[in-house]
Coordinates of C-alpha atoms and ligand atoms in Angstrom, one line a residue:
M1 CA 14.5 -2.2 15.4
S2 CA 12.3 -3.7 12.1
Y3 CA 9.5 -3.1 10.3
Y4 CA 7.3 -5.6 8.6
V5 CA 4.5 -4.5 6.6
T6 CA 2.1 -6.7 4.3
T7 CA -0.5 -6.3 1.7
A8 CA -3.4 -8.4 0.5
I9 CA -2.6 -10.7 -1.9
D10 CA -4.3 -10.3 -5.1
Y11 CA -6.8 -13.0 -7.0
V12 CA -5.4 -13.6 -10.4
N13 CA -8.8 -14.0 -12.6
G14 CA -8.0 -10.9 -14.1
R15 CA -5.6 -8.0 -15.1
P16 CA -4.0 -5.6 -11.8
H17 CA -6.5 -2.7 -11.4
L18 CA -6.7 0.3 -9.8
G19 CA -7.8 -0.8 -6.8
H20 CA -5.0 -3.5 -6.8
A21 CA -2.4 -0.7 -7.4
Y22 CA -3.7 1.5 -4.6
E23 CA -2.8 -0.7 -1.8
K24 CA 0.1 -1.9 -3.0
I25 CA 1.3 1.6 -4.3
A26 CA -0.1 2.7 -0.6
A27 CA 2.3 0.0 1.3
D28 CA 5.5 1.1 -0.8
M29 CA 5.4 5.0 0.4
I30 CA 5.1 3.0 4.0
A31 CA 8.0 1.1 3.5
R32 CA 10.1 3.6 1.7
H33 CA 8.8 6.2 4.6
Q34 CA 10.2 3.3 6.8
R35 CA 13.7 3.0 5.4
L36 CA 14.0 6.5 5.5
L37 CA 13.4 6.2 9.1
L38 CA 14.8 2.8 9.8
G39 CA 17.7 2.1 7.5
P40 CA 16.9 -0.5 4.1
G41 CA 17.5 -3.2 5.9
D42 CA 15.4 -2.9 8.8
V43 CA 12.7 -2.8 7.1
F44 CA 10.5 -5.5 4.9
Y45 CA 7.8 -5.2 2.1
L46 CA 5.9 -8.2 1.2
T47 CA 2.9 -8.5 -1.1
G48 CA 1.8 -11.0 -4.0
T49 CA -0.6 -13.3 -5.7
D50 CA -3.6 -15.7 -4.2
E51 CA -3.7 -18.0 -6.9
H52 CA -5.7 -20.9 -5.6
G53 CA -9.3 -22.2 -5.9
A54 CA -12.7 -22.2 -7.5
K55 CA -12.4 -18.9 -8.9
I56 CA -9.5 -19.6 -10.8
E57 CA -9.7 -23.1 -11.7
K58 CA -13.4 -21.9 -13.7
V59 CA -11.1 -19.0 -15.5
A60 CA -8.2 -21.4 -16.7
R61 CA -10.8 -24.0 -17.9
E62 CA -13.1 -21.4 -19.9
A63 CA -9.2 -20.0 -21.5
G64 CA -8.5 -23.9 -22.1
V65 CA -5.1 -23.8 -19.5
S66 CA -3.6 -25.3 -17.1
P67 CA -4.7 -23.4 -13.5
A68 CA -0.8 -23.7 -12.8
A69 CA -0.1 -21.8 -16.8
W70 CA -3.0 -19.1 -16.5
C71 CA -1.4 -17.9 -12.8
D72 CA 2.3 -18.2 -14.1
E73 CA 1.1 -15.6 -16.5
K74 CA -0.9 -13.8 -14.4
A75 CA 1.5 -13.6 -11.6
A76 CA 4.0 -12.0 -14.1
Q77 CA 1.5 -9.6 -15.0
F78 CA 1.1 -8.3 -11.5
K79 CA 5.0 -8.4 -10.8
E80 CA 5.7 -6.5 -14.1
A81 CA 2.5 -3.8 -13.1
W82 CA 4.2 -3.1 -10.0
E83 CA 7.5 -2.4 -11.2
L84 CA 6.7 0.1 -13.7
L85 CA 4.5 1.9 -10.4
G86 CA 7.8 1.6 -8.8
V87 CA 6.4 -0.4 -6.1
A88 CA 9.3 -2.3 -4.8
P89 CA 8.6 -5.3 -2.6
D90 CA 11.5 -7.2 -0.2
R91 CA 9.6 -10.9 -1.5
F92 CA 6.5 -11.3 -3.9
I93 CA 4.9 -14.6 -2.9
R94 CA 2.7 -16.8 -4.7
T95 CA 0.5 -18.8 -2.7
T96 CA 1.7 -21.5 -5.6
D97 CA 5.5 -21.2 -4.1
A98 CA 6.9 -24.6 -3.2
D99 CA 8.0 -23.1 0.4
H100 CA 4.7 -21.7 0.9
E101 CA 2.7 -24.7 0.3
A102 CA 4.7 -26.8 2.4
M103 CA 4.1 -24.4 5.3
V104 CA -0.2 -24.3 4.8
Q105 CA -0.4 -28.0 4.8
R106 CA 2.0 -28.3 8.2
I107 CA -0.1 -25.6 9.7
F108 CA -3.0 -27.4 9.0
S109 CA -1.8 -30.9 10.4
R110 CA -0.7 -28.6 13.7
L111 CA -4.3 -27.5 14.2
L112 CA -5.7 -30.9 13.6
Q113 CA -3.5 -32.5 15.9
Q114 CA -4.5 -29.9 18.6
G115 CA -8.6 -30.1 18.0
D116 CA -8.8 -26.7 16.3
I117 CA -9.7 -28.3 13.1
A118 CA -12.1 -30.6 13.1
K119 CA -14.1 -32.1 10.5
A120 CA -17.7 -31.6 10.1
R121 CA -20.8 -31.5 7.8
Y122 CA -21.1 -27.6 6.2
E123 CA -23.5 -26.7 4.3
G124 CA -24.3 -23.3 3.0
W125 CA -24.5 -20.4 0.5
Y126 CA -21.8 -20.1 -1.6
C127 CA -20.3 -16.7 -3.5
R128 CA -17.0 -17.8 -5.9
S129 CA -15.9 -14.6 -6.3
C130 CA -15.5 -14.0 -2.3
E131 CA -14.3 -17.5 -1.9
E132 CA -16.9 -17.8 1.2
F133 CA -19.6 -19.1 2.8
K134 CA -22.6 -16.5 3.1
L135 CA -24.7 -16.0 6.1
E136 CA -28.6 -15.6 5.4
R137 CA -28.5 -12.0 7.3
D138 CA -25.0 -11.0 5.0
M139 CA -27.0 -12.1 1.3
A140 CA -28.6 -9.5 -1.1
E141 CA -32.1 -10.2 -2.2
D142 CA -32.2 -13.6 -3.9
R143 CA -29.8 -15.0 -2.7
H144 CA -27.3 -13.0 -4.3
C145 CA -23.7 -11.6 -3.4
P146 CA -23.7 -8.6 -1.7
V147 CA -20.6 -7.5 -2.6
H148 CA -20.6 -8.9 -6.5
G149 CA -24.3 -9.0 -7.2
T150 CA -23.8 -12.6 -9.0
P151 CA -26.0 -15.5 -7.9
T152 CA -25.2 -17.4 -4.0
E153 CA -24.5 -21.5 -4.4
W154 CA -25.8 -23.8 -2.4
Q155 CA -22.8 -26.0 -1.4
S156 CA -22.7 -29.2 1.1
E157 CA -20.0 -31.1 1.4
E158 CA -18.2 -33.2 3.9
N159 CA -15.6 -30.5 5.9
Y160 CA -13.1 -29.2 8.0
V161 CA -13.6 -26.4 9.8
F162 CA -11.6 -24.6 12.1
L163 CA -12.7 -23.7 15.8
V164 CA -13.0 -20.0 15.6
S165 CA -15.1 -20.1 18.9
R166 CA -12.2 -21.5 20.9
Y167 CA -10.3 -18.0 20.7
K168 CA -13.4 -15.8 20.1
E169 CA -12.8 -13.8 23.7
R170 CA -9.2 -13.4 22.9
V171 CA -9.7 -11.9 19.6
R172 CA -12.2 -9.9 21.2
A173 CA -10.0 -9.0 23.7
W174 CA -7.4 -8.4 21.3
L175 CA -9.7 -6.0 19.3
E176 CA -10.4 -3.7 22.5
S177 CA -7.1 -3.5 23.7
D178 CA -5.5 0.3 24.0
A179 CA -3.2 -0.8 20.9
R180 CA -6.2 0.0 18.8
P181 CA -4.5 -3.2 16.6
L182 CA -7.4 -2.8 13.8
E183 CA -8.0 0.6 12.3
P184 CA -9.9 3.0 11.4
D185 CA -11.7 2.8 14.8
W186 CA -15.4 3.0 12.8
R187 CA -13.9 -0.8 10.8
C188 CA -13.1 -2.1 14.7
R189 CA -16.6 -1.5 16.0
E190 CA -18.1 -2.8 12.9
T191 CA -15.8 -5.7 13.5
L192 CA -16.6 -6.0 17.0
N193 CA -20.1 -6.3 16.4
L194 CA -19.2 -9.0 13.5
L195 CA -17.6 -11.1 15.9
E196 CA -20.6 -11.4 18.0
G197 CA -22.6 -14.1 15.9
F198 CA -19.4 -15.0 14.1
P199 CA -19.6 -18.9 12.9
D200 CA -16.6 -21.8 12.8
V201 CA -15.1 -21.7 9.4
S202 CA -15.0 -24.4 7.0
V203 CA -11.6 -24.8 6.1
S204 CA -11.5 -27.2 3.4
R205 CA -13.0 -28.2 0.0
Q206 CA -14.2 -31.1 -1.5
S207 CA -15.1 -30.2 -5.0
L208 CA -11.9 -28.6 -5.7
K209 CA -8.9 -29.7 -7.0
W210 CA -6.9 -26.6 -7.7
G211 CA -5.3 -26.1 -4.1
V212 CA -3.2 -26.9 -1.2
P213 CA -4.3 -31.0 -0.5
V214 CA -4.8 -31.9 3.1
A215 CA -1.9 -34.1 4.0
E216 CA -3.2 -36.4 6.1
D217 CA -6.7 -36.1 3.7
P218 CA -5.8 -35.8 -0.1
D219 CA -9.1 -35.6 -1.5
H220 CA -9.6 -32.4 0.5
V221 CA -7.9 -29.0 -0.8
I222 CA -7.4 -26.1 2.1
Y223 CA -9.3 -23.3 2.3
V224 CA -8.1 -20.7 -0.3
W225 CA -8.7 -17.8 3.1
I226 CA -6.6 -20.4 5.2
D227 CA -3.3 -20.7 2.5
A228 CA -3.6 -16.8 1.9
L229 CA -3.6 -15.5 4.7
S230 CA -0.4 -17.5 6.2
N231 CA 1.4 -15.9 3.6
Y232 CA 2.2 -13.4 6.0
L233 CA 4.0 -16.2 7.4
S234 CA 5.9 -17.9 5.0
G235 CA 6.7 -15.0 3.4
I236 CA 9.3 -14.3 6.1
G237 CA 10.6 -18.1 6.8
Y238 CA 8.0 -19.5 9.0
M239 CA 8.8 -23.2 9.6
R240 CA 11.7 -22.9 7.4
D241 CA 14.2 -20.4 8.9
E242 CA 13.2 -19.4 12.2
A243 CA 16.0 -16.7 13.2
L244 CA 14.6 -14.9 9.8
F245 CA 11.1 -15.1 10.8
Q246 CA 11.9 -14.1 14.7
Y247 CA 13.3 -10.9 13.3
W248 CA 10.0 -10.3 11.5
W249 CA 7.2 -11.9 13.3
P250 CA 4.8 -10.1 14.7
A251 CA 4.1 -8.3 11.2
D252 CA 3.5 -4.1 12.0
L253 CA 1.4 -3.2 9.8
H254 CA -1.6 -5.4 7.8
L255 CA -2.8 -3.2 5.0
V256 CA -6.1 -4.7 3.2
G257 CA -9.0 -3.0 1.8
K258 CA -12.1 -3.1 3.9
D259 CA -13.9 -5.9 1.9
I260 CA -11.2 -7.9 3.7
T261 CA -11.3 -6.5 7.0
K262 CA -13.1 -9.5 9.4
F263 CA -10.4 -12.2 7.4
H264 CA -7.6 -10.3 9.2
A265 CA -9.4 -8.9 12.5
I266 CA -11.6 -12.6 12.9
I267 CA -10.1 -15.4 11.1
W268 CA -6.4 -14.7 11.2
P269 CA -5.9 -13.6 14.8
A270 CA -7.6 -16.6 15.7
L271 CA -5.4 -18.9 13.4
L272 CA -2.2 -17.1 14.9
L273 CA -3.6 -18.1 18.8
A274 CA -3.9 -21.1 17.6
L275 CA -0.1 -21.3 16.4
D276 CA 0.8 -19.6 19.7
L277 CA 2.1 -16.6 17.5
P278 CA 1.8 -13.0 18.8
L279 CA -0.9 -10.8 17.1
P280 CA 0.1 -8.0 14.3
R281 CA 0.7 -4.8 15.6
K282 CA -2.2 -3.4 13.6
V283 CA -4.7 -4.4 10.7
Y284 CA -5.4 -0.9 8.6
A285 CA -8.7 -1.5 6.7
H286 CA -8.2 0.8 3.6
G287 CA -11.1 2.3 1.8
W288 CA -11.9 1.7 -2.0
V289 CA -10.5 3.6 -5.2
L290 CA -14.2 4.0 -7.0
V291 CA -14.6 4.5 -10.6
G292 CA -18.2 6.0 -11.1
Q293 CA -19.9 4.9 -7.6
E294 CA -18.2 1.3 -8.5
K295 CA -15.9 -0.7 -7.1
M296 CA -13.1 -1.8 -9.7
S297 CA -13.4 -6.0 -9.9
K298 CA -13.0 -8.1 -13.1
S299 CA -16.3 -9.8 -11.8
T300 CA -18.2 -6.4 -12.2
G301 CA -16.0 -5.4 -15.0
V302 CA -15.4 -1.9 -14.1
V303 CA -12.2 -1.7 -14.3
V304 CA -9.1 1.3 -15.2
D305 CA -6.0 0.2 -16.4
P306 CA -2.8 1.4 -14.3
V307 CA -0.6 -0.2 -16.5
T308 CA -1.9 2.2 -19.1
M309 CA -2.3 5.2 -17.1
A310 CA 1.9 4.5 -16.2
R311 CA 2.7 4.1 -19.2
E312 CA 0.9 7.6 -20.4
Y313 CA 1.6 10.0 -17.4
G314 CA 3.9 8.4 -15.5
A315 CA 4.2 6.0 -12.5
D316 CA 4.3 8.9 -10.0
A317 CA 1.5 11.0 -11.6
L318 CA -0.8 7.7 -10.3
R319 CA 1.0 7.0 -7.4
Y320 CA 0.6 11.0 -6.0
Y321 CA -3.1 11.4 -6.9
L322 CA -4.0 7.8 -5.6
L323 CA -2.5 9.3 -2.1
R324 CA -2.8 12.6 -2.3
E325 CA -6.3 12.8 -3.2
I326 CA -7.6 9.9 -1.3
V327 CA -8.3 10.5 2.1
F328 CA -6.6 7.5 3.2
G329 CA -9.0 5.1 5.2
K330 CA -12.3 6.2 3.3
D331 CA -13.4 5.7 -0.3
G332 CA -12.4 7.8 -3.0
E333 CA -12.9 8.5 -6.8
F334 CA -10.8 8.7 -9.7
T335 CA -11.9 10.5 -12.4
Q336 CA -9.8 11.6 -15.4
E337 CA -10.5 15.2 -15.4
A338 CA -9.6 15.2 -11.1
F339 CA -6.5 13.6 -11.9
E340 CA -4.9 15.8 -14.3
N341 CA -6.3 19.1 -12.8
R342 CA -4.1 17.3 -9.5
V343 CA -1.2 16.5 -11.0
N344 CA -0.8 19.6 -13.2
A345 CA -1.6 22.2 -10.1
D346 CA 1.2 20.2 -8.0
L347 CA 3.2 18.5 -10.1
A348 CA 4.0 20.4 -13.3
N349 CA 3.3 23.9 -11.1
N350 CA 4.4 23.0 -7.8
F351 CA 6.9 20.6 -7.4
G352 CA 10.2 21.8 -9.8
N353 CA 8.7 25.3 -10.1
A354 CA 10.5 27.0 -7.6
L355 CA 13.7 24.8 -8.5
H356 CA 13.1 26.3 -12.3
R357 CA 12.6 30.1 -11.3
M358 CA 15.8 29.9 -9.8
L359 CA 18.2 28.2 -11.9
T360 CA 18.6 31.1 -14.0
F361 CA 20.3 32.8 -11.1
A362 CA 22.3 30.2 -10.4
E363 CA 23.7 29.8 -14.0
R364 CA 24.0 33.6 -14.5
H365 CA 25.5 34.5 -11.1
F366 CA 27.3 31.7 -10.0
E367 CA 28.1 29.2 -12.1
M368 CA 25.5 27.2 -11.4
R369 CA 27.3 26.4 -7.7
V370 CA 25.9 27.9 -4.7
A371 CA 27.9 27.4 -1.6
R372 CA 26.1 27.9 2.6
P373 CA 26.7 31.8 2.9
Q374 CA 28.7 32.8 5.7
D375 CA 25.1 34.0 7.7
L376 CA 21.6 33.2 6.8
P377 CA 19.1 36.3 7.1
A378 CA 15.8 36.1 9.0
E379 CA 13.5 35.5 5.9
V380 CA 15.7 32.2 5.6
S381 CA 15.6 31.6 9.2
A382 CA 11.6 31.3 9.0
L383 CA 11.6 29.6 5.9
A384 CA 14.0 26.8 7.9
A385 CA 10.9 26.9 11.0
A386 CA 8.4 26.4 8.3
A387 CA 10.9 23.4 7.0
A388 CA 10.6 22.3 10.7
A389 CA 7.3 22.4 10.7
A390 CA 6.6 20.3 7.5
R391 CA 8.7 17.6 9.1
D392 CA 6.8 16.9 12.2
A393 CA 3.6 17.5 10.6
H394 CA 4.7 14.7 8.0
R395 CA 5.8 12.4 10.1
E396 CA 3.3 12.9 12.5
A397 CA 0.9 12.0 9.8
M398 CA 2.3 8.7 8.9
G399 CA 2.3 7.2 12.0
R400 CA -0.9 7.6 12.2
L401 CA -1.3 6.4 8.3
A402 CA -3.0 9.7 7.2
L403 CA -0.9 9.8 4.0
H404 CA -2.9 12.1 2.2
E405 CA -2.2 14.5 5.0
A406 CA 2.0 13.6 5.1
L407 CA 1.8 15.0 1.2
G408 CA 0.0 18.0 2.2
A409 CA 2.8 19.1 4.7
V410 CA 5.5 18.7 2.3
W411 CA 3.1 20.4 -0.3
G412 CA 2.9 23.0 2.3
L413 CA 6.3 23.7 2.0
L414 CA 6.6 23.6 -1.2
D415 CA 3.6 26.9 -0.9
E416 CA 6.0 28.8 1.3
T417 CA 9.2 27.8 -0.8
N418 CA 7.3 30.2 -3.8
L419 CA 6.0 32.6 -1.0
F420 CA 9.3 33.0 -0.2
I421 CA 11.0 33.7 -3.6
D422 CA 7.6 36.2 -4.2
R423 CA 9.1 37.5 -1.3
M424 CA 12.5 38.0 -1.7
A425 CA 12.1 38.7 -5.5
P426 CA 15.7 37.4 -6.7
W427 CA 15.0 39.6 -9.8
A428 CA 15.0 42.5 -8.0
L429 CA 17.9 41.6 -6.2
A430 CA 19.8 40.6 -9.7
K431 CA 18.8 43.9 -10.7
A432 CA 20.4 45.8 -8.1
G433 CA 23.5 43.8 -8.0
D434 CA 23.1 42.2 -4.2
L435 CA 25.1 39.0 -4.7
A436 CA 25.2 37.9 -1.2
L437 CA 21.2 38.4 -0.1
L438 CA 20.7 36.7 -4.1
Q439 CA 22.9 34.1 -2.6
Q440 CA 21.2 33.7 0.6
V441 CA 17.7 33.7 -0.7
L442 CA 18.7 31.0 -3.5
W443 CA 20.4 28.6 -1.0
G444 CA 17.6 29.0 1.1
V445 CA 15.5 27.8 -1.4
F446 CA 17.3 24.7 -2.5
E447 CA 17.4 23.6 0.6
S448 CA 14.3 23.3 1.7
L449 CA 13.4 22.0 -1.8
R450 CA 16.2 19.4 -0.9
V451 CA 14.2 18.6 2.5
A452 CA 10.8 18.4 0.6
A453 CA 12.5 16.1 -2.3
I454 CA 13.2 13.4 0.4
M455 CA 10.4 13.4 2.2
A456 CA 7.9 13.4 -1.4
S457 CA 10.6 10.3 -2.5
S458 CA 8.4 8.0 -0.4
A459 CA 5.2 8.5 -2.6
I460 CA 6.9 9.6 -6.0
P461 CA 10.2 8.4 -5.8
G462 CA 11.0 9.2 -9.3
L463 CA 10.5 12.3 -9.4
A464 CA 12.3 13.2 -6.5
L465 CA 14.8 11.7 -8.2
K466 CA 14.7 14.1 -10.9
L467 CA 14.4 17.0 -8.6
W468 CA 17.4 16.1 -6.6
E469 CA 19.7 15.4 -9.5
Q470 CA 19.1 19.0 -11.0
L471 CA 19.7 20.2 -7.1
G472 CA 22.9 18.2 -6.8
P473 CA 23.3 18.2 -2.9
G474 CA 26.4 16.2 -3.2
Q475 CA 24.7 13.2 -2.1
E476 CA 23.2 10.1 -3.4
L477 CA 18.7 10.3 -3.1
A478 CA 18.8 6.6 -2.2
S479 CA 21.5 7.2 0.7
A480 CA 19.3 10.0 2.1
R481 CA 17.7 9.5 5.8
W482 CA 15.1 10.4 8.1
E483 CA 18.5 12.9 9.7
D484 CA 18.9 14.5 6.5
T485 CA 15.5 15.8 6.4
V486 CA 16.5 18.4 8.7
F487 CA 17.0 22.1 7.3
D488 CA 20.4 23.3 7.0
G489 CA 21.8 20.3 9.6
T490 CA 24.6 19.4 7.6
P491 CA 27.8 22.2 7.2
D492 CA 28.2 23.9 4.4
R493 CA 26.4 21.8 2.0
T494 CA 26.9 23.3 -1.8
F495 CA 24.1 22.8 -4.7
A496 CA 26.3 21.8 -7.9
L497 CA 22.9 22.7 -10.0
V498 CA 22.2 20.7 -13.6
R499 CA 19.7 21.6 -15.8
T500 CA 18.0 18.7 -17.5
G501 CA 14.3 20.5 -18.2
P502 CA 10.9 20.5 -16.0
V503 CA 10.5 17.6 -13.4
Y504 CA 7.5 16.8 -14.6
P505 CA 5.5 18.1 -18.1
R506 CA 1.8 19.4 -17.7
I507 CA -0.2 16.9 -19.3
G508 CA -3.3 17.4 -21.7
V509 CA -6.0 18.9 -19.7
A510 CA -10.3 17.2 -20.1
A511 CA -11.1 20.2 -17.8
A512 CA -9.6 23.0 -20.6
K513 CA -11.4 21.2 -23.4
G514 CA -14.8 21.3 -21.3
A515 CA -14.1 25.1 -20.5
K516 CA -13.2 25.9 -23.9
A517 CA -16.2 24.3 -25.3
Ligands
MSP601 N1 -7.3 -13.0 -2.3 C1 -7.9 -11.8 -1.5 C2 -7.3 -11.1 -0.5 C3 -6.0 -12.8 0.5 S1 -5.6 -11.7 1.4 C4 -4.4 -13.0 2.5 C5 -8.2 -10.9 -1.9 N2 -8.1 -10.5 -3.1 S2 -8.7 -9.1 -4.1 O1 -7.9 -9.6 -5.5 O2 -10.2 -9.3 -4.6 O3 -8.0 -7.8 -3.9 C6 -7.2 -7.6 -2.9 C7 -6.9 -6.4 -2.7 O4 -7.2 -5.3 -3.5 C8 -7.9 -5.8 -1.4 O5 -7.6 -5.7 -0.3 C9 -9.0 -5.4 -1.5 O6 -9.5 -4.9 -0.9 C10 -8.3 -4.7 -2.8 N3 -9.5 -4.0 -3.3 C11 -9.9 -4.8 -4.3 N4 -10.9 -3.5 -5.5 C12 -10.5 -2.4 -4.8 C13 -10.8 -0.9 -5.2 N5 -11.6 -1.0 -5.7 N6 -10.6 -0.3 -4.4 C14 -9.2 -0.1 -3.6 N7 -8.9 -1.8 -2.8 C15 -9.6 -2.7 -3.5 O7 -9.6 -10.2 -1.5

């Protein structure tokens, strides 16, 4: 069993913004969850940057640097941002990587030889920000781009054209198949409608220099989308390392934003069919993160900087907010107030709170070592049942990519654990000197937190580790696998507790300031 997950590769015309970060974080959570299930060696997470094209050429020129120098600087910023955010891909691919460029030329040549690509005059209205010709029916008023609101430009060129029409029916059959390869399902319906009048696509540009040249006709460079989409193949060694490629392909999941669904659910499968390659198991189109109702993008000027957020509040606070607050698949809003409320309620109060409520008793009565008691009372069995239910719910939700629900299940268990503490009132047990029951209660709480920490670790790896290290469950978190999320699944586990301070301190609250005023 292997699992191969990819994200869209980002244009490098600006710095990474919250929308880019959202997608990479979501894919990172999925990859980490799969590593729990399958082991780290059997999961491959690919992300990177999309560096060619008119848009990049233009911003580099305006900045007075070469496109290559511009891209080096930007790609480094993206890489750094992902490191800071705990996003851990197995490869960060750049479309300017030599192995990728070589493969793109070979793919193009093959399609040309096969007659899937043909030379033709291609005219139309072009949006530089989308890097796409627009049909009349898709444009806003005055032939403006409906996504960017900027005017499209008339282009008329001798072009190479990819004959999507040859594969349309097979793409339709794939989209309609029981495997439901495109989700959410409303996106699939939308895409099937689009397929109806879908034109053949121009796949080369003559007016552009910054791109991969067509080997047979070096005046032309290969269209950015063909160059970009095929990163999913070069990233795992297509035409370079056959064994490696066979191991990972087909992709289990292409995670992309809703705005680029058609590229991934029409052009991409058509291209793969032309190359005689199996189609991906799933394309999932997530929604947008909006700030004040607007999609973030360099072109519209609305940008929230994920790097600043992570520096100020910690990567995991941002990760948690995005993954928990936004219904995965739908659009969601970012507001500072909702962020602070969510983080204070769920991370500062709930996550780690149970531990801190119990550490005092562990210190006072058990010298920070709480061994598994011989017997566990019915109340602890009830907590074990809650942990088992949370485990099932978490896994099931992850299987549907309902990332927000998967986290809801874990936080449900944390709620149960806090309620258990209230019910068992360890302070009263300590006072009454009932150390046997106190030990059972503490052990139950720690075991429940251990299970929660493993499940939470795919979303908030840093904070999960912080909790884990204070629990001291006698295992490295990095070596934990899905089997370890069974409550009391390992005989005689002893918790060797360490106190290092709150897992996540409260952050300054815009809401509270508002309340005071
Ligand atoms: N380079 C192309 C993708 C090529 S994939 C073979 C591209 N780049 S992009 O930088 O414009 O967008 C990269 C990803 O970020 C896309 O999946 C896009 O949907 C996503 N997002 C950009 N802004 C976003 C939000 N505001 N919210 C969520 N995701 C959004 O398209």
